[in-house]
Structures are given as structure tokens and as C-alpha cells.
Amino acid sequence: MFVDLSCWINVIAMNYNAQTGSNFQADLIMNQRIHLFCSVVFIVTAICSSTLEAQTRSKEDPKFTRARHYMVETAVRQAGVTDERVLSSMLQTRRHEFVLRRDQFRAYLDAGVPIGSAQTISSPFIVAYMTQMLDPQPTDRVLEIGTGSGYQAAILSPLVKEVYSIEIVEALGKRAAKVLKKLKYENVFTKIGDGYKGWEEHAPFDKVIVTCSPEDVPQPLVDQLREGGLLIVPMGQRHQQTLYLMIKKDGKLVTEALRPTLFVPMTGAAEDARKVKPDPTDPQILNFDFEEGLDEKGFVKGWYYQRRLELIAGDEAPSGEHYVKFSNDVPGQHAHVMQGFAIDGRSVSAVDFEAHLKLENVKRGIYNEDIPVAMISFYDEDRRHLKDAVLDPLSFNKDWHKLEMKSIRVPIATKDAIVRIGMFGATGTAKFDAVKLTVSKKSN
């Protein structure tokens, strides 16, 4: 998974500050300027399997336990994951063990976190959502393509009989295997190899989960899935993907589109066979004025991770006949949409960014920085965050007005970027239209 909106958790900040003397919250705000915080008191009832019990016998720092509870409630349960077994596994699995030590303070944000080798650990919501849609059963033997950090395999472990996980990047595969062994996930088996080929000697599998994005489903994975088995995979172009759930019937896959998404590409043979590749020298925001409508599942086309958003038609739209409206009545709650695209900082040195915005009854959220914004975040080839460019409203409760930034410097190491628009913790209503990006300067 690439990057999702962050749910900034205050309890981590307080503990981190106390231990390191760093201004954790200020660092987070400067890094992404967006954060959400759960102020809801909740009770999570979890029935733990023997695997989870084995994992949790050793003492854990209470700050991680509290942060994980917040994460499960705000980023997973409130976002629509309802399977109690999945929620239990998410609650008990120590996500901070699966990221690099320097990034452990980010482990319980609703965000993808870089794990090295141009890969990321998927956001908690996506891990939970994919797990729920896979309908894991205690007798299932599951094939995972893309071990990454090992976190997805760890979530599946207490829910199924066996997990077979393949990672093409040797360094990641070895590190994940070490962590899984340390945490006693004894029913997870890993190997280094090209996931395109599957794991034939252990086939057939009841379920297949692909945590990287090919252009098409590799045939070996179809062959190794049992009749009636389920496969879940993000598929499509490099930055325009859809998460699909597939069932094998009469030797063929019957496909259901679930939702737009953004994952790192499947490398190896799958990437070699990719027909459509992005042009990083000509970055564009697709469906920038929302005129392309909704897909069959009710999501705005071209954008992903839609939360609390409506597509509105009417003469009020500054550009065309449509705009999007975000509504939120709970401070700190998710209300946003995103789009990723390729951009090469060696070819594009500066861009212009603009958006039209109308605010109604808007109030700040938990923090002063919780306000409606449009922003671009730039990332390097390892998915490390480089820089943000933020369009702030000059005042709240204002009629349609144009926000713009000219000649935004693009860091030379940039390979990808993500545009985010939404409430970002504020309450009230925010309407957006004509979210445009144009290249203002190319490198010589």
C-alpha cells in the first residue's frame, strides 16, 4: 500500500515527547499538516486465538496498546470493518513491530509507512478491509503475494490454518521472516521469490491475497486457486487501480469491483509485462472537475479512499456541472479523497496548484491545524515523504473562491505525489471543484 490519510494520535505524541524530548506533534504537523484524533470513549471486545495469546504474553509498552485501540476504533471500525474476528486480530497485532524502529511512532496512524526498498506497509484500514473481504476461515490455506513487512500475514495468522507468503525483495523477505518468527507466528511460511509465479508446491489454496498491484492477474495464481476459492487484488494502471474480489468458477475468475485504491506495483514479471506506464514528465490530476461522475460502486472516478463525500450536480459548480461536498459533524473524523500520480523531480522542477473552495459552518477540529485544505505531498522512490504544498482557506464560511500556489518547487528526488482534499478533522461542510495541477517549469 502506498499512502493513506493519517490519523494522528495524541497519546503517542505525549509519550514520545516525554521519552525523547522532541516536539512530536509539531514534527507531524509540519510533515503532513493533517491529523485526526479520536475523542470517543469505546470498548473493544476481543476474543483472542492461541496465536494472539502467544504474541501478547510478553509485556508491551502501554502507549502502543492505547494507540492501537484508537487506531482500530477510528480508522478501522468507524470506516466500516465489522467482522469481530478481524477487529480482534487488528487489536492484538503489534503493528509497531513490523516497521523500522525510526518509524515506530507512526505505526498506529491510518497511513502507509515506508519499510525500505521502495515498499510500504499498508494502511490499517486497507489491511483490515482486504482481510474482511477475503472471508478468512479457520480451515483456510492462504497464499499472500507481497510479504512486505509481514503485517498482513500476521493479521491473517490467527484467522486461518496456514499462510504462505512470497516476497520478491530479499532484504524485506528476510526481515519479515525474522519478525514473524520472533513473534511466534508459527503457521506463517515465507520465501523469497517472484509472486507472479505463486507457490506451486503448496497449491491449491483456498484464498489468495495480493498486496501489490499488477496490470492483470497472473495466470499461475489463477491455476493455484482452488475451485470456489477467493482472490483479492488491486489491479490496473500504476496510479489508477481498483480493488477486486474474484471467485474461481469452472476454472475462470468471476470478478467484482470493490473500490478505487493505490498500491505499489507488482515488480518482476508482472511489471515487465505492464502495457500502460505513466509519464512522470507530464503530471496531471484526472477528473479534476469531477465531471466524469461516479463508478458502479458510487465512488468518484479517478480518486480513491473516499470518506464522507457526495458528488453534487448543479449550476453552483465553478467548473462544469459537478463538484464534491464533504460533510463532517465529529471533530477529528475522516472526510477526504485522494489521487496519486507520477512526477519526476529531475524533469519537472516546479508546478502550479489551484482549487476552488466553498465553506459552510466550518469549525476547527481538535487542533488549530484541523481545517479544510487541498494539498500535494511529494515522495521519493522509496515512498519517503519529501514535502507538502498546502492551499489554506484565508477565512471560513466563505462563498466559492479560488486558492492557488504558483511555482511550487518539486524536490529533485520526487518520483510520486498524492493530492488530498477534504475536511481533515474540521467540522461543517467543504465544497471543492477544479482541483488543477499544471507544470510551470521543466528542468533543463
PDB file of C-alpha atoms in Angstrom, residues 77-261:
ATOM      1  CA  ARG A  77     -14.300   0.079  12.858  1.00  0.00           C
ATOM      2  CA  GLN A  78     -15.707   3.543  12.098  1.00  0.00           C
ATOM      3  CA  ALA A  79     -14.604   3.138   8.472  1.00  0.00           C
ATOM      4  CA  GLY A  80     -16.860   0.117   8.003  1.00  0.00           C
ATOM      5  CA  VAL A  81     -14.957  -3.019   9.027  1.00  0.00           C
ATOM      6  CA  THR A  82     -17.409  -5.024  11.148  1.00  0.00           C
ATOM      7  CA  ASP A  83     -16.029  -8.582  11.340  1.00  0.00           C
ATOM      8  CA  GLU A  84     -15.230  -9.055  15.039  1.00  0.00           C
ATOM      9  CA  ARG A  85     -12.560 -11.676  14.332  1.00  0.00           C
ATOM     10  CA  VAL A  86     -10.762  -9.263  12.027  1.00  0.00           C
ATOM     11  CA  LEU A  87     -11.109  -6.422  14.538  1.00  0.00           C
ATOM     12  CA  SER A  88      -9.745  -8.696  17.257  1.00  0.00           C
ATOM     13  CA  SER A  89      -6.704  -9.561  15.177  1.00  0.00           C
ATOM     14  CA  MET A  90      -6.114  -5.897  14.355  1.00  0.00           C
ATOM     15  CA  LEU A  91      -6.424  -5.035  18.031  1.00  0.00           C
ATOM     16  CA  GLN A  92      -3.923  -7.636  19.187  1.00  0.00           C
ATOM     17  CA  THR A  93      -1.313  -7.484  16.418  1.00  0.00           C
ATOM     18  CA  ARG A  94       1.644  -5.254  17.235  1.00  0.00           C
ATOM     19  CA  ARG A  95       1.932  -3.144  14.119  1.00  0.00           C
ATOM     20  CA  HIS A  96       4.907  -1.224  15.507  1.00  0.00           C
ATOM     21  CA  GLU A  97       6.958  -4.444  15.408  1.00  0.00           C
ATOM     22  CA  PHE A  98       6.629  -4.516  11.608  1.00  0.00           C
ATOM     23  CA  VAL A  99       8.039  -1.065  10.808  1.00  0.00           C
ATOM     24  CA  LEU A 100      11.563   0.267  11.114  1.00  0.00           C
ATOM     25  CA  ARG A 101      12.440   1.431  14.597  1.00  0.00           C
ATOM     26  CA  ARG A 102      12.769   5.042  13.488  1.00  0.00           C
ATOM     27  CA  ASP A 103       9.170   4.940  12.222  1.00  0.00           C
ATOM     28  CA  GLN A 104       7.527   3.200  15.182  1.00  0.00           C
ATOM     29  CA  PHE A 105       5.903   6.457  16.290  1.00  0.00           C
ATOM     30  CA  ARG A 106       3.929   6.345  13.001  1.00  0.00           C
ATOM     31  CA  ALA A 107       2.856   2.715  13.317  1.00  0.00           C
ATOM     32  CA  TYR A 108      -0.682   3.405  14.561  1.00  0.00           C
ATOM     33  CA  LEU A 109      -1.542   6.211  12.179  1.00  0.00           C
ATOM     34  CA  ASP A 110      -4.020   5.369   9.430  1.00  0.00           C
ATOM     35  CA  ALA A 111      -1.237   5.622   6.903  1.00  0.00           C
ATOM     36  CA  GLY A 112       1.134   3.627   4.785  1.00  0.00           C
ATOM     37  CA  VAL A 113       4.645   3.717   6.248  1.00  0.00           C
ATOM     38  CA  PRO A 114       7.855   3.204   4.214  1.00  0.00           C
ATOM     39  CA  ILE A 115       9.640  -0.061   5.053  1.00  0.00           C
ATOM     40  CA  GLY A 116      12.539   0.305   2.609  1.00  0.00           C
ATOM     41  CA  SER A 117      13.251  -0.976  -0.903  1.00  0.00           C
ATOM     42  CA  ALA A 118      10.536   1.289  -2.380  1.00  0.00           C
ATOM     43  CA  GLN A 119       7.818  -0.546  -0.447  1.00  0.00           C
ATOM     44  CA  THR A 120       5.351   0.417   2.281  1.00  0.00           C
ATOM     45  CA  ILE A 121       3.337  -1.252   4.997  1.00  0.00           C
ATOM     46  CA  SER A 122      -0.314  -0.913   4.021  1.00  0.00           C
ATOM     47  CA  SER A 123      -2.612   1.380   5.968  1.00  0.00           C
ATOM     48  CA  PRO A 124      -4.574  -0.287   8.800  1.00  0.00           C
ATOM     49  CA  PHE A 125      -7.935   0.256   7.123  1.00  0.00           C
ATOM     50  CA  ILE A 126      -6.874  -1.402   3.874  1.00  0.00           C
ATOM     51  CA  VAL A 127      -5.318  -4.371   5.695  1.00  0.00           C
ATOM     52  CA  ALA A 128      -8.500  -4.869   7.716  1.00  0.00           C
ATOM     53  CA  TYR A 129     -10.800  -4.288   4.738  1.00  0.00           C
ATOM     54  CA  MET A 130      -8.987  -6.755   2.484  1.00  0.00           C
ATOM     55  CA  THR A 131      -8.910  -9.322   5.275  1.00  0.00           C
ATOM     56  CA  GLN A 132     -12.643  -8.975   5.885  1.00  0.00           C
ATOM     57  CA  MET A 133     -13.489  -9.240   2.184  1.00  0.00           C
ATOM     58  CA  LEU A 134     -11.373 -12.399   1.911  1.00  0.00           C
ATOM     59  CA  ASP A 135     -13.726 -14.033   4.454  1.00  0.00           C
ATOM     60  CA  PRO A 136     -10.969 -15.927   6.309  1.00  0.00           C
ATOM     61  CA  GLN A 137     -11.984 -19.294   7.768  1.00  0.00           C
ATOM     62  CA  PRO A 138     -10.132 -21.473  10.327  1.00  0.00           C
ATOM     63  CA  THR A 139      -9.545 -24.195   7.718  1.00  0.00           C
ATOM     64  CA  ASP A 140      -8.204 -21.864   5.001  1.00  0.00           C
ATOM     65  CA  ARG A 141      -4.775 -22.136   3.451  1.00  0.00           C
ATOM     66  CA  VAL A 142      -3.935 -18.654   2.157  1.00  0.00           C
ATOM     67  CA  LEU A 143      -1.345 -17.532  -0.380  1.00  0.00           C
ATOM     68  CA  GLU A 144      -0.093 -13.965   0.058  1.00  0.00           C
ATOM     69  CA  ILE A 145       1.759 -12.212  -2.755  1.00  0.00           C
ATOM     70  CA  GLY A 146       3.994  -9.492  -1.336  1.00  0.00           C
ATOM     71  CA  THR A 147       5.094 -10.228   2.239  1.00  0.00           C
ATOM     72  CA  GLY A 148       6.447  -6.714   2.669  1.00  0.00           C
ATOM     73  CA  SER A 149       6.751  -6.102   6.392  1.00  0.00           C
ATOM     74  CA  GLY A 150       4.869  -9.286   7.329  1.00  0.00           C
ATOM     75  CA  TYR A 151       1.997  -7.343   8.912  1.00  0.00           C
ATOM     76  CA  GLN A 152      -0.762  -8.614   6.602  1.00  0.00           C
ATOM     77  CA  ALA A 153       0.372 -12.209   7.160  1.00  0.00           C
ATOM     78  CA  ALA A 154       0.338 -11.577  10.908  1.00  0.00           C
ATOM     79  CA  ILE A 155      -3.248 -10.305  10.752  1.00  0.00           C
ATOM     80  CA  LEU A 156      -4.312 -13.417   8.822  1.00  0.00           C
ATOM     81  CA  SER A 157      -2.413 -15.844  11.045  1.00  0.00           C
ATOM     82  CA  PRO A 158      -4.960 -16.296  13.877  1.00  0.00           C
ATOM     83  CA  LEU A 159      -7.858 -16.350  11.427  1.00  0.00           C
ATOM     84  CA  VAL A 160      -6.771 -19.186   9.115  1.00  0.00           C
ATOM     85  CA  LYS A 161      -4.972 -22.533   9.173  1.00  0.00           C
ATOM     86  CA  GLU A 162      -1.837 -21.555   7.230  1.00  0.00           C
ATOM     87  CA  VAL A 163      -0.403 -18.533   5.424  1.00  0.00           C
ATOM     88  CA  TYR A 164       2.157 -18.922   2.624  1.00  0.00           C
ATOM     89  CA  SER A 165       3.757 -15.576   1.809  1.00  0.00           C
ATOM     90  CA  ILE A 166       6.156 -14.655  -1.012  1.00  0.00           C
ATOM     91  CA  GLU A 167       8.377 -11.560  -1.211  1.00  0.00           C
ATOM     92  CA  ILE A 168      10.486 -10.650  -4.249  1.00  0.00           C
ATOM     93  CA  VAL A 169      12.778  -8.231  -2.360  1.00  0.00           C
ATOM     94  CA  GLU A 170      15.254 -10.374  -0.469  1.00  0.00           C
ATOM     95  CA  ALA A 171      16.043  -7.864   2.277  1.00  0.00           C
ATOM     96  CA  LEU A 172      12.351  -7.350   3.061  1.00  0.00           C
ATOM     97  CA  GLY A 173      11.580 -11.062   2.946  1.00  0.00           C
ATOM     98  CA  LYS A 174      14.363 -11.913   5.380  1.00  0.00           C
ATOM     99  CA  ARG A 175      13.421  -9.125   7.776  1.00  0.00           C
ATOM    100  CA  ALA A 176       9.734 -10.088   7.733  1.00  0.00           C
ATOM    101  CA  ALA A 177      10.571 -13.754   8.342  1.00  0.00           C
ATOM    102  CA  LYS A 178      12.699 -12.760  11.330  1.00  0.00           C
ATOM    103  CA  VAL A 179       9.943 -10.621  12.863  1.00  0.00           C
ATOM    104  CA  LEU A 180       7.264 -13.272  12.298  1.00  0.00           C
ATOM    105  CA  LYS A 181       9.464 -15.899  13.938  1.00  0.00           C
ATOM    106  CA  LYS A 182      10.229 -13.640  16.911  1.00  0.00           C
ATOM    107  CA  LEU A 183       6.518 -13.023  17.462  1.00  0.00           C
ATOM    108  CA  LYS A 184       5.765 -16.769  17.169  1.00  0.00           C
ATOM    109  CA  TYR A 185       3.558 -16.788  14.083  1.00  0.00           C
ATOM    110  CA  GLU A 186       4.141 -20.483  13.626  1.00  0.00           C
ATOM    111  CA  ASN A 187       1.554 -21.007  10.891  1.00  0.00           C
ATOM    112  CA  VAL A 188       3.093 -18.396   8.558  1.00  0.00           C
ATOM    113  CA  PHE A 189       5.588 -19.690   5.997  1.00  0.00           C
ATOM    114  CA  THR A 190       7.660 -17.306   3.883  1.00  0.00           C
ATOM    115  CA  LYS A 191      10.010 -17.487   0.937  1.00  0.00           C
ATOM    116  CA  ILE A 192      11.935 -15.174  -1.362  1.00  0.00           C
ATOM    117  CA  GLY A 193      10.720 -15.261  -4.952  1.00  0.00           C
ATOM    118  CA  ASP A 194       8.610 -13.685  -7.683  1.00  0.00           C
ATOM    119  CA  GLY A 195       4.997 -13.720  -6.549  1.00  0.00           C
ATOM    120  CA  TYR A 196       3.914 -13.753 -10.182  1.00  0.00           C
ATOM    121  CA  LYS A 197       4.715 -17.481 -10.178  1.00  0.00           C
ATOM    122  CA  GLY A 198       2.874 -18.279  -6.941  1.00  0.00           C
ATOM    123  CA  TRP A 199       3.942 -21.217  -4.743  1.00  0.00           C
ATOM    124  CA  GLU A 200       3.031 -24.280  -6.769  1.00  0.00           C
ATOM    125  CA  GLU A 201       4.273 -26.980  -4.395  1.00  0.00           C
ATOM    126  CA  HIS A 202       1.765 -25.896  -1.718  1.00  0.00           C
ATOM    127  CA  ALA A 203      -1.203 -25.373  -4.065  1.00  0.00           C
ATOM    128  CA  PRO A 204      -4.151 -25.411  -4.228  1.00  0.00           C
ATOM    129  CA  PHE A 205      -5.002 -22.525  -1.932  1.00  0.00           C
ATOM    130  CA  ASP A 206      -8.408 -21.603  -0.534  1.00  0.00           C
ATOM    131  CA  LYS A 207      -7.678 -17.887  -0.713  1.00  0.00           C
ATOM    132  CA  VAL A 208      -5.131 -15.647  -2.451  1.00  0.00           C
ATOM    133  CA  ILE A 209      -4.382 -12.091  -1.319  1.00  0.00           C
ATOM    134  CA  VAL A 210      -2.216  -9.827  -3.465  1.00  0.00           C
ATOM    135  CA  THR A 211      -0.750  -6.794  -1.674  1.00  0.00           C
ATOM    136  CA  CYS A 212       0.839  -5.168  -4.718  1.00  0.00           C
ATOM    137  CA  SER A 213      -0.733  -4.112  -7.984  1.00  0.00           C
ATOM    138  CA  PRO A 214      -0.336  -5.963 -11.304  1.00  0.00           C
ATOM    139  CA  GLU A 215      -1.977  -4.814 -14.513  1.00  0.00           C
ATOM    140  CA  ASP A 216      -3.701  -8.213 -14.822  1.00  0.00           C
ATOM    141  CA  VAL A 217      -3.996 -11.281 -12.580  1.00  0.00           C
ATOM    142  CA  PRO A 218      -1.007 -13.592 -13.187  1.00  0.00           C
ATOM    143  CA  GLN A 219      -2.240 -16.910 -14.601  1.00  0.00           C
ATOM    144  CA  PRO A 220      -0.213 -19.020 -12.115  1.00  0.00           C
ATOM    145  CA  LEU A 221      -2.256 -17.501  -9.275  1.00  0.00           C
ATOM    146  CA  VAL A 222      -5.478 -18.485 -11.019  1.00  0.00           C
ATOM    147  CA  ASP A 223      -4.166 -22.017 -11.548  1.00  0.00           C
ATOM    148  CA  GLN A 224      -3.145 -22.361  -7.885  1.00  0.00           C
ATOM    149  CA  LEU A 225      -6.504 -21.179  -6.502  1.00  0.00           C
ATOM    150  CA  ARG A 226      -8.932 -23.998  -5.754  1.00  0.00           C
ATOM    151  CA  GLU A 227     -12.325 -24.127  -7.417  1.00  0.00           C
ATOM    152  CA  GLY A 228     -14.659 -21.865  -5.436  1.00  0.00           C
ATOM    153  CA  GLY A 229     -11.723 -20.058  -3.837  1.00  0.00           C
ATOM    154  CA  LEU A 230     -11.451 -16.275  -3.414  1.00  0.00           C
ATOM    155  CA  LEU A 231      -8.756 -13.918  -4.683  1.00  0.00           C
ATOM    156  CA  ILE A 232      -8.443 -10.249  -3.738  1.00  0.00           C
ATOM    157  CA  VAL A 233      -6.139  -7.996  -5.738  1.00  0.00           C
ATOM    158  CA  PRO A 234      -5.582  -4.280  -6.521  1.00  0.00           C
ATOM    159  CA  MET A 235      -5.356  -4.128 -10.293  1.00  0.00           C
ATOM    160  CA  GLY A 236      -4.990  -1.559 -13.043  1.00  0.00           C
ATOM    161  CA  GLN A 237      -2.608   1.181 -14.103  1.00  0.00           C
ATOM    162  CA  ARG A 238       0.240   2.349 -11.909  1.00  0.00           C
ATOM    163  CA  HIS A 239      -1.755   5.125 -10.209  1.00  0.00           C
ATOM    164  CA  GLN A 240      -5.326   4.268 -11.245  1.00  0.00           C
ATOM    165  CA  GLN A 241      -6.255   0.988  -9.589  1.00  0.00           C
ATOM    166  CA  THR A 242      -9.346  -0.829  -8.398  1.00  0.00           C
ATOM    167  CA  LEU A 243      -9.500  -3.413  -5.644  1.00  0.00           C
ATOM    168  CA  TYR A 244     -11.202  -6.551  -6.989  1.00  0.00           C
ATOM    169  CA  LEU A 245     -12.673  -9.605  -5.287  1.00  0.00           C
ATOM    170  CA  MET A 246     -12.723 -12.680  -7.512  1.00  0.00           C
ATOM    171  CA  ILE A 247     -14.146 -16.187  -7.156  1.00  0.00           C
ATOM    172  CA  LYS A 248     -12.995 -19.127  -9.249  1.00  0.00           C
ATOM    173  CA  LYS A 249     -15.860 -20.837 -11.089  1.00  0.00           C
ATOM    174  CA  ASP A 250     -15.342 -23.506 -13.743  1.00  0.00           C
ATOM    175  CA  GLY A 251     -11.663 -22.644 -13.860  1.00  0.00           C
ATOM    176  CA  LYS A 252     -12.234 -18.938 -14.510  1.00  0.00           C
ATOM    177  CA  LEU A 253     -12.386 -15.860 -12.309  1.00  0.00           C
ATOM    178  CA  VAL A 254     -15.697 -14.079 -11.767  1.00  0.00           C
ATOM    179  CA  THR A 255     -14.858 -10.504 -10.846  1.00  0.00           C
ATOM    180  CA  GLU A 256     -16.442  -7.908  -8.542  1.00  0.00           C
ATOM    181  CA  ALA A 257     -15.014  -4.393  -8.333  1.00  0.00           C
ATOM    182  CA  LEU A 258     -14.857  -3.196  -4.713  1.00  0.00           C
ATOM    183  CA  ARG A 259     -13.323   0.300  -4.551  1.00  0.00           C
ATOM    184  CA  PRO A 260     -10.603   2.533  -6.043  1.00  0.00           C
ATOM    185  CA  THR A 261      -7.234   2.174  -4.352  1.00  0.00           C
TER     186      THR A 261
END
